[in-house]
Amino acid sequence: MLHLRLIVPADRTDEVVRTVEQTVGTTHLAVVPGAARDPAGDLVLCDVAREAGDDLIAALRTMGIDETGSIAVENIDLSLSRRADRAEENAPGEGADAVLWEQLADATHEESTLSVTYIAFLSLATMIAACGVVLDNAILIVGAMAVGPEFGPLAGFCTALVRRAPKLAWRSFTALIVGFAVAMAVTVVFSLFMDATGLFTEAKLDADRPNTGFIYAPDWFSFVVAVLAGAAGMLSLTSAKSGALVGVAISVTTVPAAANAAVALSYGDVQQTWGSTEQLLLNLLGIVVAGTLTLLIQKFLWAWQRERTVRKSA
């Protein structure tokens, strides 16, 4: 279930209440007249089944409530109410399959913004991965992949393609390109410093690395894993199962590939630099393709499922 907290201009309250009441899957409707001060208006509260939430939010935005008032949405972890159970039963479709497009767009908008924090996390992850590739340490590689925040812009780009949102697409693309460029530049400087202190050596980079050698030798398995991870990541976002994102992060070698390319570049190793860059681009492509297709399939299946449910109830 979702909990909606609406601030509504007093002259629009009756219209909003009718919209909520006419939406199948809503319950626990409450109106507190004159409770809001900034902006001034009435406070309208209601619960809605997740599978009906997207329609209700879209209807409220069409009415302009997000501009004249506000729409706040929260996930309800526990709701002990027979009315809530009945609302979920009446709502078409299954809550686990529902995609809240407004929530997804908002989440990916925040995660795909180029910021100092985003660049810092990506740079730190790349430097950790640089230590991992030089030492051929798989634990450091896994840790670096978990720290890397690059899935946010990738998810934003996929969402933008499906929703045809050029601004979000450009913001996500910029965050990816600028973020990796800065992270790799910082890692090159870091690698030169580590070499000057004797902690990094070219011999270690060129040595046989059974645990991390695959990073600069891309193949079809790299693309297949990226596709699977992209699909899993997008499902995790749309189903609000964020715990799965950790597994997605440590499934693809975007950050380690960027790190290996940066270290190899600092030593002038063109072969490893190019191979690692191919690995990076292949992973990014696989995630974008899979993420976009996953959203399109979810959109189609959700529409089909709802239509089927409505036909059965008719």
PDB file of C-alpha atoms in Angstrom:
ATOM      1  CA  MET A   1       0.000   0.000   0.000  1.00  0.00           C
ATOM      2  CA  LEU A   2       0.945   3.631  -0.563  1.00  0.00           C
ATOM      3  CA  HIS A   3       0.076   6.593   1.638  1.00  0.00           C
ATOM      4  CA  LEU A   4      -0.709   9.889  -0.094  1.00  0.00           C
ATOM      5  CA  ARG A   5      -0.539  13.230   1.706  1.00  0.00           C
ATOM      6  CA  LEU A   6      -2.040  16.007  -0.396  1.00  0.00           C
ATOM      7  CA  ILE A   7      -2.180  19.757   0.160  1.00  0.00           C
ATOM      8  CA  VAL A   8      -5.099  20.987  -1.921  1.00  0.00           C
ATOM      9  CA  PRO A   9      -6.470  24.495  -2.512  1.00  0.00           C
ATOM     10  CA  ALA A  10      -9.781  24.763  -0.682  1.00  0.00           C
ATOM     11  CA  ASP A  11     -11.739  25.337  -3.880  1.00  0.00           C
ATOM     12  CA  ARG A  12     -10.359  22.085  -5.391  1.00  0.00           C
ATOM     13  CA  THR A  13     -10.866  19.787  -2.408  1.00  0.00           C
ATOM     14  CA  ASP A  14     -14.238  18.386  -3.496  1.00  0.00           C
ATOM     15  CA  GLU A  15     -12.836  17.602  -6.958  1.00  0.00           C
ATOM     16  CA  VAL A  16      -9.809  15.858  -5.487  1.00  0.00           C
ATOM     17  CA  VAL A  17     -11.944  13.870  -3.047  1.00  0.00           C
ATOM     18  CA  ARG A  18     -14.187  12.685  -5.891  1.00  0.00           C
ATOM     19  CA  THR A  19     -11.131  11.604  -7.868  1.00  0.00           C
ATOM     20  CA  VAL A  20      -9.806   9.625  -4.909  1.00  0.00           C
ATOM     21  CA  GLU A  21     -13.164   8.007  -4.225  1.00  0.00           C
ATOM     22  CA  GLN A  22     -13.610   7.029  -7.872  1.00  0.00           C
ATOM     23  CA  THR A  23     -10.183   5.378  -8.034  1.00  0.00           C
ATOM     24  CA  VAL A  24     -10.501   1.653  -7.425  1.00  0.00           C
ATOM     25  CA  GLY A  25      -8.085   0.533  -4.721  1.00  0.00           C
ATOM     26  CA  THR A  26      -8.231   3.587  -2.419  1.00  0.00           C
ATOM     27  CA  THR A  27      -9.238   3.671   1.234  1.00  0.00           C
ATOM     28  CA  HIS A  28      -8.705   5.493   4.546  1.00  0.00           C
ATOM     29  CA  LEU A  29      -9.678   8.839   3.031  1.00  0.00           C
ATOM     30  CA  ALA A  30      -9.450  11.772   5.457  1.00  0.00           C
ATOM     31  CA  VAL A  31      -9.885  15.517   4.920  1.00  0.00           C
ATOM     32  CA  VAL A  32      -8.639  18.148   7.360  1.00  0.00           C
ATOM     33  CA  PRO A  33     -10.036  21.520   6.226  1.00  0.00           C
ATOM     34  CA  GLY A  34      -7.704  24.511   6.492  1.00  0.00           C
ATOM     35  CA  ALA A  35      -4.855  22.478   7.996  1.00  0.00           C
ATOM     36  CA  ALA A  36      -2.214  23.565   5.463  1.00  0.00           C
ATOM     37  CA  ARG A  37      -0.460  26.906   5.821  1.00  0.00           C
ATOM     38  CA  ASP A  38       2.253  26.886   3.144  1.00  0.00           C
ATOM     39  CA  PRO A  39       0.723  26.569   0.650  1.00  0.00           C
ATOM     40  CA  ALA A  40      -2.619  27.375   2.185  1.00  0.00           C
ATOM     41  CA  GLY A  41      -5.334  24.793   1.713  1.00  0.00           C
ATOM     42  CA  ASP A  42      -6.872  21.575   2.970  1.00  0.00           C
ATOM     43  CA  LEU A  43      -5.001  18.429   3.941  1.00  0.00           C
ATOM     44  CA  VAL A  44      -6.236  15.293   2.178  1.00  0.00           C
ATOM     45  CA  LEU A  45      -4.934  11.889   3.276  1.00  0.00           C
ATOM     46  CA  CYS A  46      -5.591   8.499   1.747  1.00  0.00           C
ATOM     47  CA  ASP A  47      -4.126   5.054   1.225  1.00  0.00           C
ATOM     48  CA  VAL A  48      -4.047   3.426  -2.187  1.00  0.00           C
ATOM     49  CA  ALA A  49      -3.047  -0.016  -3.440  1.00  0.00           C
ATOM     50  CA  ARG A  50       0.304   0.109  -5.197  1.00  0.00           C
ATOM     51  CA  GLU A  51      -1.220  -1.203  -8.423  1.00  0.00           C
ATOM     52  CA  ALA A  52      -3.647   1.761  -8.481  1.00  0.00           C
ATOM     53  CA  GLY A  53      -1.174   4.355  -7.316  1.00  0.00           C
ATOM     54  CA  ASP A  54       0.213   5.382 -10.691  1.00  0.00           C
ATOM     55  CA  ASP A  55      -3.255   6.167 -12.099  1.00  0.00           C
ATOM     56  CA  LEU A  56      -4.232   8.240  -9.078  1.00  0.00           C
ATOM     57  CA  ILE A  57      -0.985  10.204  -9.037  1.00  0.00           C
ATOM     58  CA  ALA A  58      -1.259  10.842 -12.781  1.00  0.00           C
ATOM     59  CA  ALA A  59      -4.842  12.084 -12.343  1.00  0.00           C
ATOM     60  CA  LEU A  60      -3.804  14.426  -9.538  1.00  0.00           C
ATOM     61  CA  ARG A  61      -0.962  15.826 -11.618  1.00  0.00           C
ATOM     62  CA  THR A  62      -3.328  16.342 -14.541  1.00  0.00           C
ATOM     63  CA  MET A  63      -5.453  18.430 -12.181  1.00  0.00           C
ATOM     64  CA  GLY A  64      -2.361  20.492 -11.350  1.00  0.00           C
ATOM     65  CA  ILE A  65      -2.268  19.605  -7.649  1.00  0.00           C
ATOM     66  CA  ASP A  66       1.527  19.283  -7.813  1.00  0.00           C
ATOM     67  CA  GLU A  67       1.676  22.935  -8.915  1.00  0.00           C
ATOM     68  CA  THR A  68      -1.018  24.541  -6.752  1.00  0.00           C
ATOM     69  CA  GLY A  69      -0.427  22.318  -3.725  1.00  0.00           C
ATOM     70  CA  SER A  70       1.658  19.218  -3.143  1.00  0.00           C
ATOM     71  CA  ILE A  71       1.627  15.438  -3.561  1.00  0.00           C
ATOM     72  CA  ALA A  72       3.679  13.344  -1.140  1.00  0.00           C
ATOM     73  CA  VAL A  73       3.829   9.549  -1.455  1.00  0.00           C
ATOM     74  CA  GLU A  74       5.141   7.086   1.116  1.00  0.00           C
ATOM     75  CA  ASN A  75       5.373   3.292   1.149  1.00  0.00           C
ATOM     76  CA  ILE A  76       3.397   1.636   3.923  1.00  0.00           C
ATOM     77  CA  ASP A  77       5.440  -1.204   5.388  1.00  0.00           C
ATOM     78  CA  LEU A  78       2.596  -2.521   7.539  1.00  0.00           C
ATOM     79  CA  SER A  79      -1.142  -1.857   7.280  1.00  0.00           C
ATOM     80  CA  LEU A  80      -3.471  -3.782   9.585  1.00  0.00           C
ATOM     81  CA  SER A  81      -6.829  -2.998   8.097  1.00  0.00           C
ATOM     82  CA  ARG A  82      -9.558  -5.027   6.470  1.00  0.00           C
ATOM     83  CA  ARG A  83     -10.382  -2.021   4.294  1.00  0.00           C
ATOM     84  CA  ALA A  84      -6.786  -1.926   3.052  1.00  0.00           C
ATOM     85  CA  ASP A  85      -6.964  -5.642   2.238  1.00  0.00           C
ATOM     86  CA  ARG A  86     -10.197  -5.092   0.342  1.00  0.00           C
ATOM     87  CA  ALA A  87      -8.706  -2.145  -1.579  1.00  0.00           C
ATOM     88  CA  GLU A  88      -5.792  -4.296  -2.718  1.00  0.00           C
ATOM     89  CA  GLU A  89      -8.170  -7.064  -3.758  1.00  0.00           C
ATOM     90  CA  ASN A  90     -10.282  -4.657  -5.808  1.00  0.00           C
ATOM     91  CA  ALA A  91      -7.377  -2.941  -7.533  1.00  0.00           C
ATOM     92  CA  PRO A  92      -6.577  -4.431 -10.962  1.00  0.00           C
ATOM     93  CA  GLY A  93      -3.289  -6.288 -11.345  1.00  0.00           C
ATOM     94  CA  GLU A  94      -0.664  -7.330  -8.820  1.00  0.00           C
ATOM     95  CA  GLY A  95       1.140  -4.794  -6.639  1.00  0.00           C
ATOM     96  CA  ALA A  96       4.500  -6.503  -7.152  1.00  0.00           C
ATOM     97  CA  ASP A  97       4.212  -5.979 -10.914  1.00  0.00           C
ATOM     98  CA  ALA A  98       3.089  -2.343 -10.771  1.00  0.00           C
ATOM     99  CA  VAL A  99       5.482   0.365 -11.930  1.00  0.00           C
ATOM    100  CA  LEU A 100       5.110   3.777 -10.307  1.00  0.00           C
ATOM    101  CA  TRP A 101       6.431   5.870 -13.166  1.00  0.00           C
ATOM    102  CA  GLU A 102       6.376   9.140 -11.255  1.00  0.00           C
ATOM    103  CA  GLN A 103       8.303   7.582  -8.372  1.00  0.00           C
ATOM    104  CA  LEU A 104      10.774   5.975 -10.777  1.00  0.00           C
ATOM    105  CA  ALA A 105      11.304   9.241 -12.645  1.00  0.00           C
ATOM    106  CA  ASP A 106      11.851  11.109  -9.373  1.00  0.00           C
ATOM    107  CA  ALA A 107      14.294   8.513  -8.035  1.00  0.00           C
ATOM    108  CA  THR A 108      16.330   8.326 -11.233  1.00  0.00           C
ATOM    109  CA  HIS A 109      16.310  12.134 -11.525  1.00  0.00           C
ATOM    110  CA  GLU A 110      17.994  12.391  -8.133  1.00  0.00           C
ATOM    111  CA  GLU A 111      20.426   9.523  -8.741  1.00  0.00           C
ATOM    112  CA  SER A 112      21.422  10.746 -12.212  1.00  0.00           C
ATOM    113  CA  THR A 113      22.358  14.282 -11.207  1.00  0.00           C
ATOM    114  CA  LEU A 114      26.030  15.175 -11.622  1.00  0.00           C
ATOM    115  CA  SER A 115      27.143  16.262  -8.166  1.00  0.00           C
ATOM    116  CA  VAL A 116      30.292  16.486  -6.090  1.00  0.00           C
ATOM    117  CA  THR A 117      29.149  13.522  -3.989  1.00  0.00           C
ATOM    118  CA  TYR A 118      28.507  11.380  -7.082  1.00  0.00           C
ATOM    119  CA  ILE A 119      31.946  12.176  -8.548  1.00  0.00           C
ATOM    120  CA  ALA A 120      33.597  11.578  -5.169  1.00  0.00           C
ATOM    121  CA  PHE A 121      32.023   8.121  -4.785  1.00  0.00           C
ATOM    122  CA  LEU A 122      32.869   7.159  -8.368  1.00  0.00           C
ATOM    123  CA  SER A 123      36.464   8.412  -8.019  1.00  0.00           C
ATOM    124  CA  LEU A 124      36.965   6.594  -4.720  1.00  0.00           C
ATOM    125  CA  ALA A 125      35.498   3.404  -6.173  1.00  0.00           C
ATOM    126  CA  THR A 126      37.807   3.654  -9.189  1.00  0.00           C
ATOM    127  CA  MET A 127      40.871   4.189  -7.006  1.00  0.00           C
ATOM    128  CA  ILE A 128      39.937   1.190  -4.838  1.00  0.00           C
ATOM    129  CA  ALA A 129      39.557  -0.855  -8.010  1.00  0.00           C
ATOM    130  CA  ALA A 130      42.951   0.398  -9.203  1.00  0.00           C
ATOM    131  CA  CYS A 131      44.525  -1.115  -6.094  1.00  0.00           C
ATOM    132  CA  GLY A 132      42.601  -4.303  -6.788  1.00  0.00           C
ATOM    133  CA  VAL A 133      43.797  -4.697 -10.379  1.00  0.00           C
ATOM    134  CA  VAL A 134      47.426  -4.008  -9.510  1.00  0.00           C
ATOM    135  CA  LEU A 135      47.365  -6.441  -6.583  1.00  0.00           C
ATOM    136  CA  ASP A 136      45.109  -8.896  -8.468  1.00  0.00           C
ATOM    137  CA  ASN A 137      42.830  -8.821  -5.432  1.00  0.00           C
ATOM    138  CA  ALA A 138      39.265  -9.919  -6.148  1.00  0.00           C
ATOM    139  CA  ILE A 139      38.004  -8.655  -2.761  1.00  0.00           C
ATOM    140  CA  LEU A 140      39.046  -5.099  -3.568  1.00  0.00           C
ATOM    141  CA  ILE A 141      37.403  -5.377  -6.984  1.00  0.00           C
ATOM    142  CA  VAL A 142      34.109  -6.504  -5.443  1.00  0.00           C
ATOM    143  CA  GLY A 143      34.312  -3.715  -2.863  1.00  0.00           C
ATOM    144  CA  ALA A 144      34.921  -1.126  -5.563  1.00  0.00           C
ATOM    145  CA  MET A 145      31.952  -2.358  -7.597  1.00  0.00           C
ATOM    146  CA  ALA A 146      29.702  -2.098  -4.529  1.00  0.00           C
ATOM    147  CA  VAL A 147      30.818   1.491  -3.861  1.00  0.00           C
ATOM    148  CA  GLY A 148      30.365   2.689  -7.454  1.00  0.00           C
ATOM    149  CA  PRO A 149      27.189   4.804  -7.960  1.00  0.00           C
ATOM    150  CA  GLU A 150      27.032   4.501 -11.756  1.00  0.00           C
ATOM    151  CA  PHE A 151      23.807   2.476 -11.912  1.00  0.00           C
ATOM    152  CA  GLY A 152      21.793   5.570 -10.988  1.00  0.00           C
ATOM    153  CA  PRO A 153      22.559   7.477 -14.221  1.00  0.00           C
ATOM    154  CA  LEU A 154      22.213   4.260 -16.239  1.00  0.00           C
ATOM    155  CA  ALA A 155      18.732   3.695 -14.797  1.00  0.00           C
ATOM    156  CA  GLY A 156      17.913   7.336 -15.447  1.00  0.00           C
ATOM    157  CA  PHE A 157      18.959   7.010 -19.077  1.00  0.00           C
ATOM    158  CA  CYS A 158      16.796   3.890 -19.538  1.00  0.00           C
ATOM    159  CA  THR A 159      13.819   5.611 -17.919  1.00  0.00           C
ATOM    160  CA  ALA A 160      14.315   8.659 -20.125  1.00  0.00           C
ATOM    161  CA  LEU A 161      14.318   6.523 -23.272  1.00  0.00           C
ATOM    162  CA  VAL A 162      11.063   4.795 -22.320  1.00  0.00           C
ATOM    163  CA  ARG A 163       9.316   7.978 -21.162  1.00  0.00           C
ATOM    164  CA  ARG A 164      10.797  10.056 -23.977  1.00  0.00           C
ATOM    165  CA  ALA A 165      12.290  12.581 -21.565  1.00  0.00           C
ATOM    166  CA  PRO A 166      15.227  14.276 -23.337  1.00  0.00           C
ATOM    167  CA  LYS A 167      16.212  16.396 -20.321  1.00  0.00           C
ATOM    168  CA  LEU A 168      16.563  13.341 -18.081  1.00  0.00           C
ATOM    169  CA  ALA A 169      18.419  11.486 -20.847  1.00  0.00           C
ATOM    170  CA  TRP A 170      20.909  14.322 -21.268  1.00  0.00           C
ATOM    171  CA  ARG A 171      21.368  14.708 -17.502  1.00  0.00           C
ATOM    172  CA  SER A 172      22.023  10.980 -17.096  1.00  0.00           C
ATOM    173  CA  PHE A 173      24.356  10.839 -20.099  1.00  0.00           C
ATOM    174  CA  THR A 174      26.309  13.827 -18.793  1.00  0.00           C
ATOM    175  CA  ALA A 175      26.618  12.260 -15.341  1.00  0.00           C
ATOM    176  CA  LEU A 176      27.993   9.044 -16.871  1.00  0.00           C
ATOM    177  CA  ILE A 177      30.475  10.629 -19.275  1.00  0.00           C
ATOM    178  CA  VAL A 178      31.733  13.411 -17.014  1.00  0.00           C
ATOM    179  CA  GLY A 179      31.729  11.161 -13.954  1.00  0.00           C
ATOM    180  CA  PHE A 180      33.839   8.429 -15.531  1.00  0.00           C
ATOM    181  CA  ALA A 181      36.130  10.957 -17.220  1.00  0.00           C
ATOM    182  CA  VAL A 182      36.855  12.702 -13.909  1.00  0.00           C
ATOM    183  CA  ALA A 183      37.173   9.427 -11.997  1.00  0.00           C
ATOM    184  CA  MET A 184      39.639   8.035 -14.526  1.00  0.00           C
ATOM    185  CA  ALA A 185      41.652  11.269 -14.576  1.00  0.00           C
ATOM    186  CA  VAL A 186      41.857  11.241 -10.776  1.00  0.00           C
ATOM    187  CA  THR A 187      42.879   7.573 -10.856  1.00  0.00           C
ATOM    188  CA  VAL A 188      45.654   8.297 -13.368  1.00  0.00           C
ATOM    189  CA  VAL A 189      47.082  10.873 -10.940  1.00  0.00           C
ATOM    190  CA  PHE A 190      46.593   8.413  -8.075  1.00  0.00           C
ATOM    191  CA  SER A 191      48.402   5.712 -10.047  1.00  0.00           C
ATOM    192  CA  LEU A 192      51.340   8.015 -10.773  1.00  0.00           C
ATOM    193  CA  PHE A 193      51.565   8.867  -7.075  1.00  0.00           C
ATOM    194  CA  MET A 194      51.443   5.207  -6.070  1.00  0.00           C
ATOM    195  CA  ASP A 195      54.127   4.423  -8.637  1.00  0.00           C
ATOM    196  CA  ALA A 196      56.338   7.192  -7.245  1.00  0.00           C
ATOM    197  CA  THR A 197      56.026   5.665  -3.782  1.00  0.00           C
ATOM    198  CA  GLY A 198      56.818   2.206  -5.128  1.00  0.00           C
ATOM    199  CA  LEU A 199      53.421   0.726  -4.263  1.00  0.00           C
ATOM    200  CA  PHE A 200      52.424   0.399  -7.929  1.00  0.00           C
ATOM    201  CA  THR A 201      54.793  -1.004 -10.529  1.00  0.00           C
ATOM    202  CA  GLU A 202      54.382  -1.710 -14.218  1.00  0.00           C
ATOM    203  CA  ALA A 203      55.619  -5.238 -13.611  1.00  0.00           C
ATOM    204  CA  LYS A 204      52.617  -5.931 -11.357  1.00  0.00           C
ATOM    205  CA  LEU A 205      50.249  -4.589 -13.994  1.00  0.00           C
ATOM    206  CA  ASP A 206      51.825  -6.733 -16.735  1.00  0.00           C
ATOM    207  CA  ALA A 207      52.100  -9.849 -14.565  1.00  0.00           C
ATOM    208  CA  ASP A 208      49.745 -12.800 -14.907  1.00  0.00           C
ATOM    209  CA  ARG A 209      46.562 -11.815 -13.075  1.00  0.00           C
ATOM    210  CA  PRO A 210      44.213 -14.795 -12.870  1.00  0.00           C
ATOM    211  CA  ASN A 211      41.667 -12.969 -10.701  1.00  0.00           C
ATOM    212  CA  THR A 212      41.428  -9.689 -12.606  1.00  0.00           C
ATOM    213  CA  GLY A 213      42.838 -10.358 -16.068  1.00  0.00           C
ATOM    214  CA  PHE A 214      39.332 -10.614 -17.530  1.00  0.00           C
ATOM    215  CA  ILE A 215      38.824  -6.888 -16.921  1.00  0.00           C
ATOM    216  CA  TYR A 216      40.841  -5.885 -19.990  1.00  0.00           C
ATOM    217  CA  ALA A 217      39.822  -8.898 -22.112  1.00  0.00           C
ATOM    218  CA  PRO A 218      36.123  -8.356 -22.961  1.00  0.00           C
ATOM    219  CA  ASP A 219      34.112 -11.151 -24.543  1.00  0.00           C
ATOM    220  CA  TRP A 220      30.480 -12.119 -25.088  1.00  0.00           C
ATOM    221  CA  PHE A 221      30.164 -13.252 -21.475  1.00  0.00           C
ATOM    222  CA  SER A 222      30.836  -9.662 -20.396  1.00  0.00           C
ATOM    223  CA  PHE A 223      27.900  -8.462 -22.470  1.00  0.00           C
ATOM    224  CA  VAL A 224      25.617 -11.286 -21.317  1.00  0.00           C
ATOM    225  CA  VAL A 225      26.335 -10.560 -17.638  1.00  0.00           C
ATOM    226  CA  ALA A 226      25.770  -6.840 -18.211  1.00  0.00           C
ATOM    227  CA  VAL A 227      22.404  -7.567 -19.849  1.00  0.00           C
ATOM    228  CA  LEU A 228      21.310  -9.824 -16.992  1.00  0.00           C
ATOM    229  CA  ALA A 229      22.488  -7.315 -14.394  1.00  0.00           C
ATOM    230  CA  GLY A 230      20.731  -4.458 -16.175  1.00  0.00           C
ATOM    231  CA  ALA A 231      17.426  -6.345 -16.184  1.00  0.00           C
ATOM    232  CA  ALA A 232      17.809  -7.303 -12.519  1.00  0.00           C
ATOM    233  CA  GLY A 233      18.703  -3.747 -11.550  1.00  0.00           C
ATOM    234  CA  MET A 234      15.698  -2.233 -13.270  1.00  0.00           C
ATOM    235  CA  LEU A 235      13.378  -4.821 -11.723  1.00  0.00           C
ATOM    236  CA  SER A 236      14.880  -3.956  -8.355  1.00  0.00           C
ATOM    237  CA  LEU A 237      14.111  -0.263  -8.830  1.00  0.00           C
ATOM    238  CA  THR A 238      10.572  -0.704 -10.114  1.00  0.00           C
ATOM    239  CA  SER A 239       9.588  -3.247  -7.471  1.00  0.00           C
ATOM    240  CA  ALA A 240      11.141  -1.247  -4.612  1.00  0.00           C
ATOM    241  CA  LYS A 241      13.462  -4.153  -3.769  1.00  0.00           C
ATOM    242  CA  SER A 242      16.583  -1.993  -3.467  1.00  0.00           C
ATOM    243  CA  GLY A 243      18.549  -4.738  -1.724  1.00  0.00           C
ATOM    244  CA  ALA A 244      19.045  -6.467  -5.065  1.00  0.00           C
ATOM    245  CA  LEU A 245      20.963  -3.442  -6.354  1.00  0.00           C
ATOM    246  CA  VAL A 246      24.015  -4.516  -4.358  1.00  0.00           C
ATOM    247  CA  GLY A 247      24.108  -7.769  -6.295  1.00  0.00           C
ATOM    248  CA  VAL A 248      23.712  -5.856  -9.527  1.00  0.00           C
ATOM    249  CA  ALA A 249      26.577  -3.548  -8.629  1.00  0.00           C
ATOM    250  CA  ILE A 250      29.011  -6.419  -8.076  1.00  0.00           C
ATOM    251  CA  SER A 251      27.935  -8.227 -11.237  1.00  0.00           C
ATOM    252  CA  VAL A 252      29.314  -5.787 -13.799  1.00  0.00           C
ATOM    253  CA  THR A 253      32.866  -4.541 -14.256  1.00  0.00           C
ATOM    254  CA  THR A 254      32.282  -0.906 -15.174  1.00  0.00           C
ATOM    255  CA  VAL A 255      34.332   0.607 -12.337  1.00  0.00           C
ATOM    256  CA  PRO A 256      37.145  -2.007 -12.447  1.00  0.00           C
ATOM    257  CA  ALA A 257      37.407  -1.573 -16.227  1.00  0.00           C
ATOM    258  CA  ALA A 258      37.699   2.213 -15.815  1.00  0.00           C
ATOM    259  CA  ALA A 259      40.322   1.699 -13.113  1.00  0.00           C
ATOM    260  CA  ASN A 260      42.397  -0.726 -15.191  1.00  0.00           C
ATOM    261  CA  ALA A 261      42.241   1.654 -18.153  1.00  0.00           C
ATOM    262  CA  ALA A 262      43.449   4.534 -15.953  1.00  0.00           C
ATOM    263  CA  VAL A 263      46.349   2.569 -14.444  1.00  0.00           C
ATOM    264  CA  ALA A 264      47.383   1.207 -17.850  1.00  0.00           C
ATOM    265  CA  LEU A 265      47.198   4.719 -19.295  1.00  0.00           C
ATOM    266  CA  SER A 266      49.514   6.017 -16.601  1.00  0.00           C
ATOM    267  CA  TYR A 267      52.100   3.456 -17.774  1.00  0.00           C
ATOM    268  CA  GLY A 268      51.428   4.012 -21.476  1.00  0.00           C
ATOM    269  CA  ASP A 269      50.075   0.477 -21.946  1.00  0.00           C
ATOM    270  CA  VAL A 270      47.844   1.064 -24.960  1.00  0.00           C
ATOM    271  CA  GLN A 271      46.676  -2.556 -25.242  1.00  0.00           C
ATOM    272  CA  GLN A 272      45.311  -2.780 -21.715  1.00  0.00           C
ATOM    273  CA  THR A 273      43.886   0.726 -21.903  1.00  0.00           C
ATOM    274  CA  TRP A 274      41.938  -0.073 -25.049  1.00  0.00           C
ATOM    275  CA  GLY A 275      40.827  -3.507 -23.819  1.00  0.00           C
ATOM    276  CA  SER A 276      39.586  -2.050 -20.524  1.00  0.00           C
ATOM    277  CA  THR A 277      37.775   0.756 -22.338  1.00  0.00           C
ATOM    278  CA  GLU A 278      36.040  -1.819 -24.544  1.00  0.00           C
ATOM    279  CA  GLN A 279      35.004  -3.700 -21.414  1.00  0.00           C
ATOM    280  CA  LEU A 280      33.612  -0.497 -19.903  1.00  0.00           C
ATOM    281  CA  LEU A 281      31.637   0.468 -23.006  1.00  0.00           C
ATOM    282  CA  LEU A 282      30.351  -3.096 -23.479  1.00  0.00           C
ATOM    283  CA  ASN A 283      29.026  -3.166 -19.915  1.00  0.00           C
ATOM    284  CA  LEU A 284      27.385   0.238 -20.239  1.00  0.00           C
ATOM    285  CA  LEU A 285      25.734  -0.784 -23.511  1.00  0.00           C
ATOM    286  CA  GLY A 286      24.476  -4.091 -22.095  1.00  0.00           C
ATOM    287  CA  ILE A 287      22.939  -2.420 -19.044  1.00  0.00           C
ATOM    288  CA  VAL A 288      21.218   0.301 -21.099  1.00  0.00           C
ATOM    289  CA  VAL A 289      19.805  -2.187 -23.611  1.00  0.00           C
ATOM    290  CA  ALA A 290      18.560  -4.564 -20.915  1.00  0.00           C
ATOM    291  CA  GLY A 291      17.220  -1.822 -18.661  1.00  0.00           C
ATOM    292  CA  THR A 292      15.274  -0.170 -21.478  1.00  0.00           C
ATOM    293  CA  LEU A 293      13.830  -3.460 -22.728  1.00  0.00           C
ATOM    294  CA  THR A 294      12.869  -4.443 -19.179  1.00  0.00           C
ATOM    295  CA  LEU A 295      10.907  -1.225 -18.694  1.00  0.00           C
ATOM    296  CA  LEU A 296       9.184  -1.620 -22.075  1.00  0.00           C
ATOM    297  CA  ILE A 297       8.229  -5.225 -21.290  1.00  0.00           C
ATOM    298  CA  GLN A 298       6.967  -4.223 -17.837  1.00  0.00           C
ATOM    299  CA  LYS A 299       4.900  -1.437 -19.362  1.00  0.00           C
ATOM    300  CA  PHE A 300       3.335  -3.814 -21.891  1.00  0.00           C
ATOM    301  CA  LEU A 301       2.710  -6.648 -19.413  1.00  0.00           C
ATOM    302  CA  TRP A 302       1.221  -4.296 -16.828  1.00  0.00           C
ATOM    303  CA  ALA A 303      -1.224  -2.861 -19.381  1.00  0.00           C
ATOM    304  CA  TRP A 304      -2.144  -6.377 -20.521  1.00  0.00           C
ATOM    305  CA  GLN A 305      -2.569  -7.630 -16.974  1.00  0.00           C
ATOM    306  CA  ARG A 306      -4.805  -4.747 -15.994  1.00  0.00           C
ATOM    307  CA  GLU A 307      -6.958  -5.112 -19.082  1.00  0.00           C
ATOM    308  CA  ARG A 308      -7.339  -8.823 -18.372  1.00  0.00           C
ATOM    309  CA  THR A 309      -8.330  -8.146 -14.762  1.00  0.00           C
ATOM    310  CA  VAL A 310     -10.886  -5.551 -15.781  1.00  0.00           C
ATOM    311  CA  ARG A 311     -12.427  -7.946 -18.336  1.00  0.00           C
ATOM    312  CA  LYS A 312     -12.760 -10.677 -15.704  1.00  0.00           C
ATOM    313  CA  SER A 313     -14.489  -8.339 -13.274  1.00  0.00           C
ATOM    314  CA  ALA A 314     -16.871  -6.988 -15.946  1.00  0.00           C
TER     315      ALA A 314
END
